[in-house]
PDB file of C-alpha atoms in Angstrom:
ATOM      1  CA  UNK A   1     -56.850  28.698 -27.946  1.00  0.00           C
ATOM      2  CA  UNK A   2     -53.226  30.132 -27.702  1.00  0.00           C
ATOM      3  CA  UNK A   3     -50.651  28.034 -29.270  1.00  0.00           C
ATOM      4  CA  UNK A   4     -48.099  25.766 -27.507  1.00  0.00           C
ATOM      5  CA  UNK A   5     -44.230  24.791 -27.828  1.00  0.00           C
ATOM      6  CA  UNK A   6     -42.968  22.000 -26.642  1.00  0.00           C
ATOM      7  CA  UNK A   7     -38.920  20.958 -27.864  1.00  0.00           C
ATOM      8  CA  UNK A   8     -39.299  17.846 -30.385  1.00  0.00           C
ATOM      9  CA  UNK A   9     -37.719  14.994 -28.506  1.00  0.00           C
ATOM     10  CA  UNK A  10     -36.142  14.429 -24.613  1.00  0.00           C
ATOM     11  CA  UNK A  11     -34.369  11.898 -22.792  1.00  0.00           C
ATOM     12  CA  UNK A  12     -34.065  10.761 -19.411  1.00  0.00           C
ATOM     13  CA  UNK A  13     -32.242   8.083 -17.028  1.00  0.00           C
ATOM     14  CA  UNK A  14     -34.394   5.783 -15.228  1.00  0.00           C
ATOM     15  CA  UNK A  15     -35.349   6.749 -11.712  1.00  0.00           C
ATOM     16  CA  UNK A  16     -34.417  10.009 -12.483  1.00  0.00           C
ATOM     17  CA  UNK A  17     -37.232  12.856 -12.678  1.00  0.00           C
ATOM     18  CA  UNK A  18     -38.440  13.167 -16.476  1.00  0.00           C
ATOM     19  CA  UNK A  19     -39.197  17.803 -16.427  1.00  0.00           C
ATOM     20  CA  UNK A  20     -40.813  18.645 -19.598  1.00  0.00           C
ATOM     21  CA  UNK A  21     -41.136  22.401 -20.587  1.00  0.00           C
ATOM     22  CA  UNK A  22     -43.857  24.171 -22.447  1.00  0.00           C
ATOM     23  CA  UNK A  23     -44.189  27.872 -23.704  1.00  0.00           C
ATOM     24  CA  UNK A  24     -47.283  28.990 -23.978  1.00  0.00           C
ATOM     25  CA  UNK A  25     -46.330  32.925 -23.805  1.00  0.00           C
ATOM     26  CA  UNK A  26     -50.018  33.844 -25.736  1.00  0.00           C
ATOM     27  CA  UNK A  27     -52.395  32.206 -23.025  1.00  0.00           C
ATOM     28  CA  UNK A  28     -55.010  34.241 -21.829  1.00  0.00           C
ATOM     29  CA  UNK A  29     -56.536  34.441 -18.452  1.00  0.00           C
ATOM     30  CA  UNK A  30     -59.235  31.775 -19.104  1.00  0.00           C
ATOM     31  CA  UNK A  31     -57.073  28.992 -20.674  1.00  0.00           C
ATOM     32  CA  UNK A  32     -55.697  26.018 -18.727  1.00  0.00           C
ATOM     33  CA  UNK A  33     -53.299  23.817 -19.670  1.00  0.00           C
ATOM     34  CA  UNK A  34     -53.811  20.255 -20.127  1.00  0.00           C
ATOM     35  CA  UNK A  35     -51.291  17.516 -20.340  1.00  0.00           C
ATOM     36  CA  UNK A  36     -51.867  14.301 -22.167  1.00  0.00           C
ATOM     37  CA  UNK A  37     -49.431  11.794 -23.073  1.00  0.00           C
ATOM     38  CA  UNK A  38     -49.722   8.921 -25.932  1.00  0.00           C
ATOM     39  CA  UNK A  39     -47.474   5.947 -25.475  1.00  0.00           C
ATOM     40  CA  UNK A  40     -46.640   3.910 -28.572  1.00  0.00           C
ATOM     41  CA  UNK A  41     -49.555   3.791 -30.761  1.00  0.00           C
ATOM     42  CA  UNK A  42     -52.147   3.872 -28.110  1.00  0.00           C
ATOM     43  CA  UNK A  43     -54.939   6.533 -27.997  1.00  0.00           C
ATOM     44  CA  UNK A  44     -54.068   9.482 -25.929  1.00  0.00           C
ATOM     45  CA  UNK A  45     -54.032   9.415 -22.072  1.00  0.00           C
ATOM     46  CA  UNK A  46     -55.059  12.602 -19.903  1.00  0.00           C
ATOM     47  CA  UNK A  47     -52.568  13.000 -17.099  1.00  0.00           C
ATOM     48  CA  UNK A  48     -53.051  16.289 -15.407  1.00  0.00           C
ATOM     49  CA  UNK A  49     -54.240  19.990 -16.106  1.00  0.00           C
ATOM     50  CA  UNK A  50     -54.047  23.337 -14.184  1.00  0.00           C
ATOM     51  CA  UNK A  51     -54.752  27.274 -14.532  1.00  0.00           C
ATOM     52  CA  UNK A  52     -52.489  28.996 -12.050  1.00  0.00           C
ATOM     53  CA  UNK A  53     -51.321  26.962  -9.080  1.00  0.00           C
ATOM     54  CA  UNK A  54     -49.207  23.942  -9.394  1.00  0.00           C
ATOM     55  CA  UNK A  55     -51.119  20.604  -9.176  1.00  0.00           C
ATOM     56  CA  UNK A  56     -50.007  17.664  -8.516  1.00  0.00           C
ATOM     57  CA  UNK A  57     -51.760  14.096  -9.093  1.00  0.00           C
ATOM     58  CA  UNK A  58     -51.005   9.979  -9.037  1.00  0.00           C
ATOM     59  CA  UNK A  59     -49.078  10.376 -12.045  1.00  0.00           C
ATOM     60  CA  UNK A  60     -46.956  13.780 -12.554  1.00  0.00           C
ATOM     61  CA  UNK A  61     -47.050  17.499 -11.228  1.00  0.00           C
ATOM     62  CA  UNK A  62     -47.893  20.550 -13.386  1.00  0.00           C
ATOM     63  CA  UNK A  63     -45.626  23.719 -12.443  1.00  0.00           C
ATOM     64  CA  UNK A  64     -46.876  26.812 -13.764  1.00  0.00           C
ATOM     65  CA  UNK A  65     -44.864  29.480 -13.770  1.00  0.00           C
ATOM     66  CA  UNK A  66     -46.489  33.445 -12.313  1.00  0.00           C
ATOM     67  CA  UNK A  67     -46.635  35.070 -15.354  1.00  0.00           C
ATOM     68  CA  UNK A  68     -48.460  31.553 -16.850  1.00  0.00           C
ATOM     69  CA  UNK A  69     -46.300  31.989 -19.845  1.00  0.00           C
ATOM     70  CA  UNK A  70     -44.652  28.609 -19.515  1.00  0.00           C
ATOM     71  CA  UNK A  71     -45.125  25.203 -17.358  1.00  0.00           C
ATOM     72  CA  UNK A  72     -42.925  22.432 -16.999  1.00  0.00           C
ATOM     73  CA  UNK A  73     -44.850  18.857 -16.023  1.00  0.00           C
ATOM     74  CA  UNK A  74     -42.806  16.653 -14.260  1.00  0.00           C
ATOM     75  CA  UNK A  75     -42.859  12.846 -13.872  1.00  0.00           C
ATOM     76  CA  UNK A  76     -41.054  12.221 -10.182  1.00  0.00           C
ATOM     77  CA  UNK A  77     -39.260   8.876 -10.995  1.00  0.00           C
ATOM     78  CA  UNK A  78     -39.436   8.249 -14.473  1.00  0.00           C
ATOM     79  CA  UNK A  79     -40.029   4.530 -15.595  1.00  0.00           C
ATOM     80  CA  UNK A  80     -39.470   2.552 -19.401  1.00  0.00           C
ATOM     81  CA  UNK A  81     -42.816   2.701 -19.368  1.00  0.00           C
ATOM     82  CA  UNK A  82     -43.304   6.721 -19.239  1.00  0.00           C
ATOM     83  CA  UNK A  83     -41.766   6.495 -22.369  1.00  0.00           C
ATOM     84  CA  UNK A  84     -44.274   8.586 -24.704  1.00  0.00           C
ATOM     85  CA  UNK A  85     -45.300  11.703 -26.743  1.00  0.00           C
ATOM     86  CA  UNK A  86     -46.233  14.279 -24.660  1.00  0.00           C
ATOM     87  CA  UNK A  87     -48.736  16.890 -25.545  1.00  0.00           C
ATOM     88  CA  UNK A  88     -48.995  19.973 -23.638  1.00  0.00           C
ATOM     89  CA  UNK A  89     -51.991  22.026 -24.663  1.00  0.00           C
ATOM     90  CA  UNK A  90     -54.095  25.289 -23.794  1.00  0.00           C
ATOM     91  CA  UNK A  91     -57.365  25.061 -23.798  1.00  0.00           C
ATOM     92  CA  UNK A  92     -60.156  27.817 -22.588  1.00  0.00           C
ATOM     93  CA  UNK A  93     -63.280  26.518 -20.169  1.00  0.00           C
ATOM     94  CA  UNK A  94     -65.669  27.197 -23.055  1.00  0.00           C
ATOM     95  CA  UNK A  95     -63.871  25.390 -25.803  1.00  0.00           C
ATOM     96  CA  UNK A  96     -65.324  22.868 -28.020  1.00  0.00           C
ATOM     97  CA  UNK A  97     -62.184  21.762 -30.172  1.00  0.00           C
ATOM     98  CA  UNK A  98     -59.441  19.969 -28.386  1.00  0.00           C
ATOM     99  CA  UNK A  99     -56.155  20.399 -30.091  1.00  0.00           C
ATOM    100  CA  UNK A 100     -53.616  18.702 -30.181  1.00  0.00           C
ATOM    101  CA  UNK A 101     -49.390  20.247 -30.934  1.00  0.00           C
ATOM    102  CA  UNK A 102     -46.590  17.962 -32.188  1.00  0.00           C
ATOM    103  CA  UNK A 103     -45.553  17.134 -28.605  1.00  0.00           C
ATOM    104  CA  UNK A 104     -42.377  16.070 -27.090  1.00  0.00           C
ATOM    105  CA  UNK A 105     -41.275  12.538 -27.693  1.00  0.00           C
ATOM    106  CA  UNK A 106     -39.615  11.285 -24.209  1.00  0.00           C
ATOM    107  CA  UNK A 107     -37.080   8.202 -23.894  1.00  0.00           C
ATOM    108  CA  UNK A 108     -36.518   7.134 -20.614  1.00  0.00           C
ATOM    109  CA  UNK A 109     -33.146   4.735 -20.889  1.00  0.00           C
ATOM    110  CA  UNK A 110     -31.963   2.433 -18.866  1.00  0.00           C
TER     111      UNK A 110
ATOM    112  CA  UNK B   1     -67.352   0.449 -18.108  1.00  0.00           C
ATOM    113  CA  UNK B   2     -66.144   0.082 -21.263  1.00  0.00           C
ATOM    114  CA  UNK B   3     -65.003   3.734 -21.763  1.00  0.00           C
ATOM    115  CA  UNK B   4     -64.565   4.432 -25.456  1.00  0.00           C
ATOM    116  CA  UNK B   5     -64.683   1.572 -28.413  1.00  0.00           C
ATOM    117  CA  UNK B   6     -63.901   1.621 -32.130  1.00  0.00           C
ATOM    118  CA  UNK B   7     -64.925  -0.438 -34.322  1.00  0.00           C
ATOM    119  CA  UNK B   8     -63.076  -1.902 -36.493  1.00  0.00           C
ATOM    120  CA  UNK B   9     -59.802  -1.752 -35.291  1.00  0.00           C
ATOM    121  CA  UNK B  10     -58.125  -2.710 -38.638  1.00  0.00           C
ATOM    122  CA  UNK B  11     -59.535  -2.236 -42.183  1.00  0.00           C
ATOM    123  CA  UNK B  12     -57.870  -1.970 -45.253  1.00  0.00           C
ATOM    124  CA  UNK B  13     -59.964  -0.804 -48.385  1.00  0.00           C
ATOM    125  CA  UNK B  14     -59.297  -0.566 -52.094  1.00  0.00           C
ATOM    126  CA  UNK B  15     -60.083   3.313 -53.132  1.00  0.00           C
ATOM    127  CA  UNK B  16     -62.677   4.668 -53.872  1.00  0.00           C
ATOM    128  CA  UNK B  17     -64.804   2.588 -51.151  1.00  0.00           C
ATOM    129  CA  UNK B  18     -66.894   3.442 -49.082  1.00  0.00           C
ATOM    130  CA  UNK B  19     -66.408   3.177 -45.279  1.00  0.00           C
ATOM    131  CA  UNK B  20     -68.111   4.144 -41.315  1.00  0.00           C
ATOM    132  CA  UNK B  21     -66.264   4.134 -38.453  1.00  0.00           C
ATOM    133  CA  UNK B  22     -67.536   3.311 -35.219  1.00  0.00           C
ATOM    134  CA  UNK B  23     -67.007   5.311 -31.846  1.00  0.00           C
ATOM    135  CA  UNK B  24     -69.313   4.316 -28.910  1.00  0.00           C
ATOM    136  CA  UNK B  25     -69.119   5.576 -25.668  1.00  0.00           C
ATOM    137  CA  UNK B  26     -71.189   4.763 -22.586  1.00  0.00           C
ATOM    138  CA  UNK B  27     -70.029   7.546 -20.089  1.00  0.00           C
ATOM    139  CA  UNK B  28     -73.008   9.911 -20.993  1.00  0.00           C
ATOM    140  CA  UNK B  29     -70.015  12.779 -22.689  1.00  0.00           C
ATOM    141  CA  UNK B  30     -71.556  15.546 -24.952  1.00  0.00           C
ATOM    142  CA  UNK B  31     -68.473  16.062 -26.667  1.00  0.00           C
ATOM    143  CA  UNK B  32     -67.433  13.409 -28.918  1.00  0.00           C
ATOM    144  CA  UNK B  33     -64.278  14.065 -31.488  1.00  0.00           C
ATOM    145  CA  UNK B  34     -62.267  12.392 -34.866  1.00  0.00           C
ATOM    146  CA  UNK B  35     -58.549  12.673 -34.931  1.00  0.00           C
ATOM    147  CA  UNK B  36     -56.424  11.028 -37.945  1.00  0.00           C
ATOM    148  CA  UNK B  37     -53.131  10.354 -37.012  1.00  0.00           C
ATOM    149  CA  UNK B  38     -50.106  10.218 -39.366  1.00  0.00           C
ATOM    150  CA  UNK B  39     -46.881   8.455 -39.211  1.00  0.00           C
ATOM    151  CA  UNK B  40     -44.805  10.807 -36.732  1.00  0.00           C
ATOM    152  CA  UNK B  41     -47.045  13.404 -36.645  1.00  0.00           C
ATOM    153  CA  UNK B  42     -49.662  14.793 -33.556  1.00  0.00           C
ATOM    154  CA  UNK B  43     -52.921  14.038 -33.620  1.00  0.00           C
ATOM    155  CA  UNK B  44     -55.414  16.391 -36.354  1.00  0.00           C
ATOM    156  CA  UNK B  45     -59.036  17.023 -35.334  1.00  0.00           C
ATOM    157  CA  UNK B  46     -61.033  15.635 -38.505  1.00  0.00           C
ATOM    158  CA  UNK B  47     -64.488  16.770 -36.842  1.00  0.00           C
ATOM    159  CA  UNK B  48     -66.115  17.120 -33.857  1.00  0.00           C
ATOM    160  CA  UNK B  49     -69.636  16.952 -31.976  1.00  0.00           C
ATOM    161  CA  UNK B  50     -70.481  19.253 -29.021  1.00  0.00           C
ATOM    162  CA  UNK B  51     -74.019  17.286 -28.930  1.00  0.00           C
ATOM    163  CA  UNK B  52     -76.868  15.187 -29.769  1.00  0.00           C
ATOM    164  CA  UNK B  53     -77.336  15.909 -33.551  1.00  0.00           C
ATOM    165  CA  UNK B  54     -74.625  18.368 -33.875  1.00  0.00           C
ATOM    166  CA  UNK B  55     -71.510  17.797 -35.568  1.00  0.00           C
ATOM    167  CA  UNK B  56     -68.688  20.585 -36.369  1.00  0.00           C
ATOM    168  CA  UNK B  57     -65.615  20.828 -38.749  1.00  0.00           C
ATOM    169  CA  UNK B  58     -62.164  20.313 -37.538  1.00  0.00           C
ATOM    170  CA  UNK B  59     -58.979  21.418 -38.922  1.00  0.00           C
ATOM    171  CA  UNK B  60     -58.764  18.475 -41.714  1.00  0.00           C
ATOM    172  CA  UNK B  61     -61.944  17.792 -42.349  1.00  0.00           C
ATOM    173  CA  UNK B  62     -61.931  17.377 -46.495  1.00  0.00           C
ATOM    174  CA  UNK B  63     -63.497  13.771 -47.565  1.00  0.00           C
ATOM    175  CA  UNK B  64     -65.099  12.483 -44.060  1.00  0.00           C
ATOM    176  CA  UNK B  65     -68.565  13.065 -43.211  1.00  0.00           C
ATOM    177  CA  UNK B  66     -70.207  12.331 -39.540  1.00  0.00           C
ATOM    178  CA  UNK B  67     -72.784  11.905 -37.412  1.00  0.00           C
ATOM    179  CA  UNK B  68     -74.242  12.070 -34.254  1.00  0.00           C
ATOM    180  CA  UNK B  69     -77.580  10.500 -34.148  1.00  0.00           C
ATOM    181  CA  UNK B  70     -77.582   9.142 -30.791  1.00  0.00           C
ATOM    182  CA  UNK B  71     -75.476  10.662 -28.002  1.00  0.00           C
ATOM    183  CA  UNK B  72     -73.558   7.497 -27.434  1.00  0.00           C
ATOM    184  CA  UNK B  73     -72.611   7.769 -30.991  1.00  0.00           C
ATOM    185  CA  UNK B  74     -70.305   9.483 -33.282  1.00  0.00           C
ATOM    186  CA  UNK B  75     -69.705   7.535 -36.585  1.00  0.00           C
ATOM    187  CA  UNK B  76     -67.007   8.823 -39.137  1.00  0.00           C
ATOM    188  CA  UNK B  77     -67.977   8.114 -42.838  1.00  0.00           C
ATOM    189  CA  UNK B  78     -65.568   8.026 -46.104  1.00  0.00           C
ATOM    190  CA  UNK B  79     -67.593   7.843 -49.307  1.00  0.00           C
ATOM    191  CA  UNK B  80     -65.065   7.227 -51.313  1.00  0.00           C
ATOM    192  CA  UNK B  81     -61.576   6.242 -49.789  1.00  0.00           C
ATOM    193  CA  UNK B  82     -57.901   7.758 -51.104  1.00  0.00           C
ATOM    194  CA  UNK B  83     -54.787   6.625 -50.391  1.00  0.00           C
ATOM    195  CA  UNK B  84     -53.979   9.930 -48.573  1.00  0.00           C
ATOM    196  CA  UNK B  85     -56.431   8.546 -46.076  1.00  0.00           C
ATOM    197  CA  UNK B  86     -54.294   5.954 -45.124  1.00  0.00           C
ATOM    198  CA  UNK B  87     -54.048   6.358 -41.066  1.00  0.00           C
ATOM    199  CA  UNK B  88     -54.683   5.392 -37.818  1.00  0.00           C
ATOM    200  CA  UNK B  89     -58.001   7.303 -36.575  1.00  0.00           C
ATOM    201  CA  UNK B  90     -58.651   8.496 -32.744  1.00  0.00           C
ATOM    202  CA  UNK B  91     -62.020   8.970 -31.531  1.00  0.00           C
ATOM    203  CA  UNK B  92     -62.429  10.789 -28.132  1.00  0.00           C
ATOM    204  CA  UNK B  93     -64.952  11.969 -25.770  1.00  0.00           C
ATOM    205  CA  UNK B  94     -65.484  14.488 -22.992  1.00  0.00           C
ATOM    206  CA  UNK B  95     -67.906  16.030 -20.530  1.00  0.00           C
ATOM    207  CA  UNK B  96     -69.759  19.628 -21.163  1.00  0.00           C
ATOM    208  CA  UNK B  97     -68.488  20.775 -17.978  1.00  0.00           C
ATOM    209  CA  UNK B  98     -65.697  22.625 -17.754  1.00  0.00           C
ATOM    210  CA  UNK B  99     -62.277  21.466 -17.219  1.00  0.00           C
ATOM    211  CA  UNK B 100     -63.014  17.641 -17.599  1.00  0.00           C
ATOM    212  CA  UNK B 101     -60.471  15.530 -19.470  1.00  0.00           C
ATOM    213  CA  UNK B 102     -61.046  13.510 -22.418  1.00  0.00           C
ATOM    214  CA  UNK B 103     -61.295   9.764 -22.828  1.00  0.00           C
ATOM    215  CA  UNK B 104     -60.096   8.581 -26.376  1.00  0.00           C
ATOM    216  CA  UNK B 105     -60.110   5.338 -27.709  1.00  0.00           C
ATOM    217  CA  UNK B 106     -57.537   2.424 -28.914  1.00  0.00           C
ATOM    218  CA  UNK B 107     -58.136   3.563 -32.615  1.00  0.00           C
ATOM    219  CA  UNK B 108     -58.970   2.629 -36.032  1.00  0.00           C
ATOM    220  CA  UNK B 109     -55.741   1.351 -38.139  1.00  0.00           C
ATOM    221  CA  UNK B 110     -56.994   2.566 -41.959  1.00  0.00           C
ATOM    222  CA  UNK B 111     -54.776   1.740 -45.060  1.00  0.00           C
ATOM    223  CA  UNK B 112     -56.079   2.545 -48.566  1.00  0.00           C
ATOM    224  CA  UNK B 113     -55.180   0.929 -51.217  1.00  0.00           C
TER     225      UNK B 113
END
């Protein structure tokens, strides 16, 4: 599975929308990419995935850009409680291993 | 539905004993997975099951053992506990099919002493 990178930490005001990038410049034509987020010390939580065309769920939208080299989720109107690590990863269809980056810790303030 | 349980949730053992974690889950997934999770770090894959009576190393898997005996089923054994395994351990599981997310559970708070 190609490898991900996401920047270390973010912040965002409350209300305001939360974007979060990911490079994933090595992904092959097979591999989607799968959002998860972990808040606190709770187990992980899936929140969206995608292959080529944006999606767009309850909880966030996925934006993948043309060239699939990079995708940026976005949380509309970003609560306390969104705060969380955020994992982006790529994954192919056939994969057995799920792996997991270092993710990007996001603060929403007040 | 309960989704995915662990069992214990907290456990703290002297080293060198012996321990099994528990991960049930009642959703019918083939895949079943062990992370270990370290103070501000992401989430390593210990091992993993794509089955029934299959079971398959992960990137960390030194000093655990598993098994899958039943499909609902993945237990994570350490036969001999060191501090280093001090941690908070994820279990997980997913669907064969393609392109289904995974379901993890609350997790297992370890500390070796």
């Amino acid at each position: 599975d190609a490898k991900t990178t996401q920047p270390p930490s973010m912040d965002c005001a409350e209300g305001r929308a939360a974007n979060l990038p990911c490079n994933h410049s090595t992904i092959s034509g097979n591999e989607y990419v799968y959002w998860y987020r972990q808040i606190h010390s709770q187990g992980p939580q899936y929140i969206i995935h995608g292959l080529k065309n944006n999606e767009t769920n309850e909880m966030a939208s996925l934006i993948i850009t043309e060239d699939r080299k990079s995708s940026t989720l976005i949380l509309p109107h970003a609560t306390l409680r969104d705060t969380a690590v955020y994992y982006c990863i790529v994954r192919s269809s056939g994969a057995q291993k799920l792996v997991f980056g270092q993710g990007t810790r996001l603060t929403i303030n007040p | 539905n309960a989704g995915v349980t662990q069992t214990p949730k907290f456990r703290v053992l002297k080293t060198g004993q012996s321990m099994t974690l528990l991960c049930a889950q009642d959703m019918n997934h083939e895949y079943m997975y062990w992370y270990r999770q370290d103070p501000g770090m992401g989430l390593r894959l210990i091992h993993y099951s794509v089955g029934e009576g299959t079971t398959a190393k992960g990137e960390v898997p030194d000093g655990y053992n598993v098994s899958r005996l039943k499909k609902q089923n993945f237990l994570l054994g350490l036969e001999s506990a060191a501090p280093s395994q001090t941690s908070v351990y994820f279990c997980a599981s997913s669907l064969l099919m393609m392109n289904t997310e995974a379901f993890f559970g609350q997790g297992t708070r370890l500390t070796v002493v």
